[in-house]
mmCIF file of C-alpha atoms in Angstrom:
data_model
loop_
_atom_site.group_PDB
_atom_site.id
_atom_site.type_symbol
_atom_site.label_atom_id
_atom_site.label_comp_id
_atom_site.label_asym_id
_atom_site.label_seq_id
_atom_site.Cartn_x
_atom_site.Cartn_y
_atom_site.Cartn_z
ATOM 1 C CA MET A 1 96.121 140.344 76.453
ATOM 2 C CA LEU A 2 98.324 138.359 74.106
ATOM 3 C CA GLU A 3 96.678 136.811 71.067
ATOM 4 C CA PRO A 4 96.451 132.979 71.045
ATOM 5 C CA TYR A 5 98.723 132.933 68.009
ATOM 6 C CA SER A 6 101.237 135.648 67.300
ATOM 7 C CA PRO A 7 103.706 135.200 64.401
ATOM 8 C CA SER A 8 106.091 137.649 66.039
ATOM 9 C CA LEU A 9 106.717 135.174 68.862
ATOM 10 C CA ILE A 10 107.534 132.139 66.743
ATOM 11 C CA TRP A 11 111.223 132.727 67.406
ATOM 12 C CA LEU A 12 110.611 132.149 71.122
ATOM 13 C CA VAL A 13 109.110 128.742 70.403
ATOM 14 C CA VAL A 14 111.941 127.768 68.059
ATOM 15 C CA VAL A 15 114.721 128.934 70.372
ATOM 16 C CA GLY A 16 113.014 127.355 73.381
ATOM 17 C CA PHE A 17 112.689 124.088 71.460
ATOM 18 C CA VAL A 18 116.411 124.027 70.677
ATOM 19 C CA ILE A 19 117.483 124.973 74.200
ATOM 20 C CA ALA A 20 115.131 122.369 75.671
ATOM 21 C CA PHE A 21 116.991 119.707 73.694
ATOM 22 C CA ILE A 22 120.332 121.041 74.928
ATOM 23 C CA LEU A 23 119.004 120.952 78.485
ATOM 24 C CA ALA A 24 117.760 117.390 77.961
ATOM 25 C CA PHE A 25 121.241 116.455 76.719
ATOM 26 C CA GLY A 26 122.747 117.943 79.873
ATOM 27 C CA ILE A 27 120.269 116.076 82.054
ATOM 28 C CA GLY A 28 121.150 112.844 80.286
ATOM 29 C CA ALA A 29 124.862 113.511 80.647
ATOM 30 C CA ASN A 30 124.646 114.353 84.355
ATOM 31 C CA ASP A 31 121.410 113.371 86.090
ATOM 32 C CA VAL A 32 120.761 110.075 84.315
ATOM 33 C CA ALA A 33 124.429 109.116 84.423
ATOM 34 C CA ASN A 34 124.315 109.373 88.220
ATOM 35 C CA SER A 35 122.051 106.322 88.364
ATOM 36 C CA PHE A 36 124.527 104.341 86.262
ATOM 37 C CA GLY A 37 127.120 104.391 89.021
ATOM 38 C CA THR A 38 125.843 101.441 91.045
ATOM 39 C CA SER A 39 124.538 99.244 88.234
ATOM 40 C CA VAL A 40 127.434 99.730 85.817
ATOM 41 C CA GLY A 41 130.054 99.976 88.570
ATOM 42 C CA SER A 42 128.978 96.623 90.024
ATOM 43 C CA LYS A 43 128.977 95.147 86.488
ATOM 44 C CA VAL A 44 125.319 94.180 86.731
ATOM 45 C CA LEU A 45 124.785 96.107 83.495
ATOM 46 C CA THR A 46 127.047 97.245 80.720
ATOM 47 C CA ILE A 47 127.041 100.922 79.802
ATOM 48 C CA PHE A 48 125.130 100.074 76.603
ATOM 49 C CA GLN A 49 122.459 98.155 78.519
ATOM 50 C CA ALA A 50 122.153 100.979 81.048
ATOM 51 C CA CYS A 51 121.666 103.531 78.258
ATOM 52 C CA CYS A 52 118.969 101.389 76.634
ATOM 53 C CA LEU A 53 117.107 100.926 79.916
ATOM 54 C CA ALA A 54 117.434 104.611 80.757
ATOM 55 C CA THR A 55 115.983 105.556 77.372
ATOM 56 C CA VAL A 56 112.905 103.390 77.907
ATOM 57 C CA PHE A 57 112.216 104.136 81.543
ATOM 58 C CA GLU A 58 113.050 107.844 81.466
ATOM 59 C CA ILE A 59 110.404 108.262 78.762
ATOM 60 C CA ALA A 60 107.949 106.018 80.633
ATOM 61 C CA GLY A 61 108.471 107.923 83.878
ATOM 62 C CA ALA A 62 108.024 111.282 82.186
ATOM 63 C CA ILE A 63 104.765 110.151 80.574
ATOM 64 C CA LEU A 64 103.253 108.291 83.530
ATOM 65 C CA ILE A 65 104.107 110.426 86.572
ATOM 66 C CA GLY A 66 106.225 113.294 85.296
ATOM 67 C CA TYR A 67 103.194 115.539 84.999
ATOM 68 C CA LYS A 68 103.178 116.086 88.769
ATOM 69 C CA VAL A 69 106.582 117.730 88.744
ATOM 70 C CA SER A 70 105.651 119.603 85.568
ATOM 71 C CA ASP A 71 102.596 121.080 87.287
ATOM 72 C CA THR A 72 104.749 122.209 90.194
ATOM 73 C CA MET A 73 107.229 123.868 87.857
ATOM 74 C CA ARG A 74 104.457 125.415 85.764
ATOM 75 C CA LYS A 75 102.362 127.002 88.493
ATOM 76 C CA GLY A 76 103.518 125.783 91.901
ATOM 77 C CA ILE A 77 106.681 127.838 92.337
ATOM 78 C CA LEU A 78 105.586 131.117 90.779
ATOM 79 C CA ASP A 79 102.350 133.052 91.035
ATOM 80 C CA ILE A 80 101.659 133.380 87.329
ATOM 81 C CA LYS A 81 98.819 135.825 88.009
ATOM 82 C CA VAL A 82 101.382 138.563 88.558
ATOM 83 C CA TYR A 83 102.275 138.157 84.887
ATOM 84 C CA ASN A 84 98.783 138.913 83.602
ATOM 85 C CA ASP A 85 99.074 141.212 80.579
ATOM 86 C CA ALA A 86 102.825 140.488 80.588
ATOM 87 C CA GLU A 87 102.894 137.102 78.900
ATOM 88 C CA ILE A 88 105.925 137.947 76.783
ATOM 89 C CA GLU A 89 107.898 138.760 79.911
ATOM 90 C CA LEU A 90 106.906 135.401 81.398
ATOM 91 C CA MET A 91 108.002 133.575 78.246
ATOM 92 C CA LEU A 92 111.316 135.412 78.158
ATOM 93 C CA GLY A 93 111.886 134.571 81.816
ATOM 94 C CA SER A 94 111.132 130.898 81.201
ATOM 95 C CA LEU A 95 113.497 130.918 78.234
ATOM 96 C CA SER A 96 116.238 132.438 80.374
ATOM 97 C CA ALA A 97 115.651 129.750 83.022
ATOM 98 C CA LEU A 98 116.011 127.018 80.397
ATOM 99 C CA THR A 99 119.165 128.604 79.019
ATOM 100 C CA SER A 100 120.886 129.081 82.364
ATOM 101 C CA SER A 101 120.012 125.541 83.484
ATOM 102 C CA ALA A 102 121.348 124.079 80.242
ATOM 103 C CA ILE A 103 124.604 126.025 80.536
ATOM 104 C CA TRP A 104 125.124 125.083 84.171
ATOM 105 C CA LEU A 105 124.424 121.396 83.556
ATOM 106 C CA MET A 106 126.875 121.290 80.670
ATOM 107 C CA VAL A 107 129.559 123.129 82.660
ATOM 108 C CA ALA A 108 129.080 120.850 85.676
ATOM 109 C CA THR A 109 129.251 117.784 83.459
ATOM 110 C CA PHE A 110 132.475 119.055 81.881
ATOM 111 C CA PHE A 111 134.026 119.360 85.344
ATOM 112 C CA LYS A 112 132.626 115.929 86.350
ATOM 113 C CA LEU A 113 130.351 117.391 89.039
ATOM 114 C CA PRO A 114 127.219 115.345 89.841
ATOM 115 C CA ILE A 115 124.439 117.906 90.272
ATOM 116 C CA SER A 116 120.660 117.947 90.051
ATOM 117 C CA GLY A 117 118.775 119.279 87.062
ATOM 118 C CA THR A 118 115.819 119.947 89.362
ATOM 119 C CA HIS A 119 117.898 122.211 91.582
ATOM 120 C CA SER A 120 119.100 124.075 88.511
ATOM 121 C CA ILE A 121 115.708 124.767 86.955
ATOM 122 C CA VAL A 122 114.070 125.652 90.283
ATOM 123 C CA GLY A 123 116.825 128.125 91.130
ATOM 124 C CA ALA A 124 116.745 129.637 87.647
ATOM 125 C CA THR A 125 112.957 130.023 87.738
ATOM 126 C CA VAL A 126 112.998 131.733 91.126
ATOM 127 C CA GLY A 127 115.905 133.912 90.008
ATOM 128 C CA TYR A 128 114.209 135.447 86.980
ATOM 129 C CA SER A 129 110.979 135.987 88.915
ATOM 130 C CA LEU A 130 112.832 137.834 91.673
ATOM 131 C CA VAL A 131 114.300 140.135 89.051
ATOM 132 C CA ALA A 132 111.016 140.641 87.198
ATOM 133 C CA ARG A 133 108.493 140.832 90.046
ATOM 134 C CA GLY A 134 110.420 140.710 93.293
ATOM 135 C CA THR A 135 109.399 138.533 96.202
ATOM 136 C CA ARG A 136 105.667 138.787 95.530
ATOM 137 C CA GLY A 137 105.901 136.513 92.495
ATOM 138 C CA VAL A 138 107.184 133.454 94.405
ATOM 139 C CA HIS A 139 105.180 130.855 96.325
ATOM 140 C CA TRP A 140 107.535 130.672 99.274
ATOM 141 C CA GLY A 141 105.681 127.825 100.972
ATOM 142 C CA THR A 142 106.084 125.531 97.980
ATOM 143 C CA LEU A 143 109.676 126.642 97.495
ATOM 144 C CA GLY A 144 110.404 125.896 101.155
ATOM 145 C CA LYS A 145 109.089 122.349 100.753
ATOM 146 C CA ILE A 146 111.238 121.835 97.663
ATOM 147 C CA VAL A 147 114.385 123.152 99.338
ATOM 148 C CA GLY A 148 113.614 121.103 102.445
ATOM 149 C CA SER A 149 113.375 117.958 100.339
ATOM 150 C CA TRP A 150 116.903 118.608 99.071
ATOM 151 C CA PHE A 151 118.181 118.080 102.621
ATOM 152 C CA ILE A 152 115.689 115.431 103.741
ATOM 153 C CA SER A 153 116.075 113.175 100.690
ATOM 154 C CA PRO A 154 119.776 112.301 101.256
ATOM 155 C CA VAL A 155 119.071 111.505 104.903
ATOM 156 C CA LEU A 156 116.061 109.301 104.142
ATOM 157 C CA SER A 157 117.796 107.538 101.259
ATOM 158 C CA GLY A 158 120.849 106.943 103.450
ATOM 159 C CA LEU A 159 118.756 105.454 106.261
ATOM 160 C CA THR A 160 116.862 103.284 103.785
ATOM 161 C CA SER A 161 120.116 102.081 102.240
ATOM 162 C CA VAL A 162 121.558 101.221 105.662
ATOM 163 C CA SER A 163 118.389 99.325 106.602
ATOM 164 C CA PHE A 164 118.384 97.248 103.430
ATOM 165 C CA PHE A 165 122.092 96.508 103.697
ATOM 166 C CA LEU A 166 121.692 95.305 107.293
ATOM 167 C CA ILE A 167 118.867 93.025 106.173
ATOM 168 C CA ILE A 168 120.977 91.675 103.316
ATOM 169 C CA LYS A 169 123.983 91.205 105.597
ATOM 170 C CA ARG A 170 121.927 89.424 108.271
ATOM 171 C CA PHE A 171 119.832 87.124 106.107
ATOM 172 C CA ILE A 172 122.030 86.623 103.030
ATOM 173 C CA LEU A 173 125.729 87.429 103.417
ATOM 174 C CA SER A 174 126.090 85.779 106.836
ATOM 175 C CA LYS A 175 124.516 82.506 105.700
ATOM 176 C CA PRO A 176 126.682 79.434 104.970
ATOM 177 C CA ASP A 177 125.489 79.534 101.349
ATOM 178 C CA PRO A 178 124.936 83.236 100.536
ATOM 179 C CA LEU A 179 124.353 82.485 96.847
ATOM 180 C CA GLU A 180 121.325 80.307 97.508
ATOM 181 C CA ALA A 181 120.040 82.684 100.183
ATOM 182 C CA GLY A 182 120.326 85.559 97.727
ATOM 183 C CA LEU A 183 118.460 83.662 95.027
ATOM 184 C CA ILE A 184 115.670 82.786 97.453
ATOM 185 C CA SER A 185 115.291 86.423 98.514
ATOM 186 C CA LEU A 186 115.408 87.716 94.935
ATOM 187 C CA PRO A 187 111.616 87.484 94.335
ATOM 188 C CA LEU A 188 110.953 89.475 97.512
ATOM 189 C CA PHE A 189 113.245 92.353 96.547
ATOM 190 C CA TYR A 190 112.009 92.428 92.965
ATOM 191 C CA SER A 191 108.326 92.273 93.884
ATOM 192 C CA PHE A 192 108.697 94.973 96.545
ATOM 193 C CA THR A 193 110.362 97.286 94.025
ATOM 194 C CA ILE A 194 107.629 96.584 91.471
ATOM 195 C CA LEU A 195 104.965 97.179 94.135
ATOM 196 C CA VAL A 196 106.300 100.643 94.936
ATOM 197 C CA ASN A 197 106.672 101.609 91.280
ATOM 198 C CA VAL A 198 103.239 100.371 90.211
ATOM 199 C CA PHE A 199 101.531 102.053 93.161
ATOM 200 C CA SER A 200 103.235 105.373 92.405
ATOM 201 C CA ILE A 201 101.908 105.159 88.840
ATOM 202 C CA VAL A 202 98.388 103.864 89.508
ATOM 203 C CA HIS A 203 97.618 106.048 92.521
ATOM 204 C CA ASP A 204 96.742 109.519 91.270
ATOM 205 C CA GLY A 205 98.086 108.655 87.851
ATOM 206 C CA PRO A 206 97.893 110.711 84.665
ATOM 207 C CA LYS A 207 94.557 111.865 83.290
ATOM 208 C CA LEU A 208 95.712 110.703 79.880
ATOM 209 C CA LEU A 209 95.314 107.082 81.045
ATOM 210 C CA TYR A 210 92.220 107.805 83.198
ATOM 211 C CA MET A 211 94.096 107.023 86.418
ATOM 212 C CA ASP A 212 93.384 110.288 88.209
ATOM 213 C CA ASN A 213 90.169 109.010 89.852
ATOM 214 C CA ILE A 214 91.281 105.534 90.941
ATOM 215 C CA PRO A 215 90.511 105.091 94.682
ATOM 216 C CA LEU A 216 93.254 104.202 97.124
ATOM 217 C CA TRP A 217 91.984 100.677 97.813
ATOM 218 C CA LEU A 218 91.864 99.827 94.118
ATOM 219 C CA ALA A 219 95.350 101.240 93.523
ATOM 220 C CA ALA A 220 96.668 99.136 96.419
ATOM 221 C CA THR A 221 94.885 96.023 95.100
ATOM 222 C CA ILE A 222 96.282 96.474 91.597
ATOM 223 C CA SER A 223 99.795 97.074 92.927
ATOM 224 C CA LEU A 224 99.716 94.028 95.215
ATOM 225 C CA SER A 225 98.351 91.840 92.417
ATOM 226 C CA VAL A 226 101.050 92.909 89.971
ATOM 227 C CA ALA A 227 103.726 92.420 92.635
ATOM 228 C CA PHE A 228 102.427 88.929 93.471
ATOM 229 C CA VAL A 229 102.345 87.838 89.825
ATOM 230 C CA SER A 230 105.848 89.255 89.369
ATOM 231 C CA MET A 231 107.093 87.358 92.408
ATOM 232 C CA ILE A 232 105.746 84.057 91.023
ATOM 233 C CA PHE A 233 107.294 84.732 87.620
ATOM 234 C CA ILE A 234 110.664 85.621 89.143
ATOM 235 C CA TRP A 235 110.642 82.509 91.342
ATOM 236 C CA LEU A 236 109.726 80.153 88.496
ATOM 237 C CA VAL A 237 111.718 81.733 85.661
ATOM 238 C CA LEU A 238 114.403 84.202 86.710
ATOM 239 C CA VAL A 239 115.707 82.420 89.808
ATOM 240 C CA PRO A 240 116.418 79.117 87.971
ATOM 241 C CA TRP A 241 117.979 81.074 85.106
ATOM 242 C CA HIS A 242 120.229 83.045 87.470
ATOM 243 C CA ARG A 243 121.177 79.884 89.368
ATOM 244 C CA LYS A 244 122.157 78.107 86.159
ATOM 245 C CA LYS A 245 124.064 81.086 84.793
ATOM 246 C CA ILE A 246 125.998 81.758 88.002
ATOM 247 C CA LYS A 247 126.982 78.121 88.407
ATOM 248 C CA SER A 248 128.100 77.920 84.784
ATOM 249 C CA ASP A 249 130.219 81.042 85.296
ATOM 250 C CA LEU A 250 131.784 79.527 88.417
ATOM 251 C CA LEU A 251 132.573 76.326 86.540
ATOM 252 C CA ALA A 252 134.151 78.356 83.749
ATOM 253 C CA GLU A 253 136.413 80.073 86.285
ATOM 254 C CA LYS A 254 137.530 76.664 87.589
ATOM 255 C CA ALA A 255 138.412 75.363 84.109
ATOM 256 C CA PRO A 256 142.053 74.224 83.752
ATOM 257 C CA VAL A 257 144.534 76.598 82.211
ATOM 258 C CA ASN A 258 147.007 75.170 79.715
ATOM 259 C CA PHE A 259 150.360 76.167 81.125
ATOM 260 C CA ASN A 260 153.102 74.483 83.140
ATOM 261 C CA ILE A 261 154.423 75.778 86.467
ATOM 262 C CA GLY A 262 158.204 75.672 86.050
ATOM 263 C CA GLU A 263 160.179 73.491 83.737
ATOM 264 C CA SER A 264 161.511 71.350 86.596
ATOM 265 C CA THR A 265 158.061 70.050 87.656
ATOM 266 C CA GLY A 266 156.153 69.782 84.389
ATOM 267 C CA LYS A 267 152.905 69.554 86.345
ATOM 268 C CA HIS A 268 149.607 70.699 84.768
ATOM 269 C CA VAL A 269 147.321 72.507 87.244
ATOM 270 C CA ALA A 270 144.119 74.537 87.305
ATOM 271 C CA SER A 271 144.239 78.268 87.847
ATOM 272 C CA ARG A 272 142.062 77.928 90.960
ATOM 273 C CA GLU A 273 144.602 75.504 92.487
ATOM 274 C CA VAL A 274 147.320 78.093 92.031
ATOM 275 C CA LEU A 275 145.233 80.741 93.773
ATOM 276 C CA LEU A 276 144.402 78.398 96.656
ATOM 277 C CA GLY A 277 147.968 77.236 97.069
ATOM 278 C CA LYS A 278 147.137 73.616 96.230
ATOM 279 C CA PHE A 279 150.086 73.124 93.919
ATOM 280 C CA ASP A 280 152.896 71.053 95.381
ATOM 281 C CA SER A 281 156.317 71.420 93.808
#
């Protein structure tokens, strides 16, 4: 049995601490950057704004609901009982899993390959356990569910994306005034997103915030209440602000440009008139 504190193993803690930061850097460079594609690519956010939001919400997510995944990684994939009286071997294996995941994430990022940090650490953990203890050290049922989710998640997310796009196309884009239709639907989309996020946090939340014993009905009530308040706030505050900002941007695009079209005409026109072919020579 290993002593609770052993000075001879301090190097493992120090090295693991450093490698964990390198792995976190790789996750930020690859995993987090994946979510920037839609928001930054559509110019909803700048890269600086996306980084700031990612910093806040990555930390919040790790604190509020990240413990579930941590528990799975800690004792759900491997049978740690097979490492009784071999704690050093378990620590060395975990260190090797961290190291290999960090290296692979950095290499994949260098070659611009979008990969999953979860896939990396799960594969590395199973790999060192197969070497150390063979097949008897792996919870194959849990591993099967994890691997299955890797194939099911893209399908479900694709179907969900198609469904939402069809709704947006039918009730917003096909309307005579899609801008106003989009602004009207904005509170619904925002509140639904907030509802899902709040429920995932409140229902079976972290013990640190005493959320682990909240019943289902109370979690649903809290989530619906927060979503309703958010919807009212968005309708009264954000929708008018967006409407004003968008219209001001459109007016700015229609502002006249100070140049003449040809010396023979000498006519002064707006840039929008040029694009629409309204200029007569």
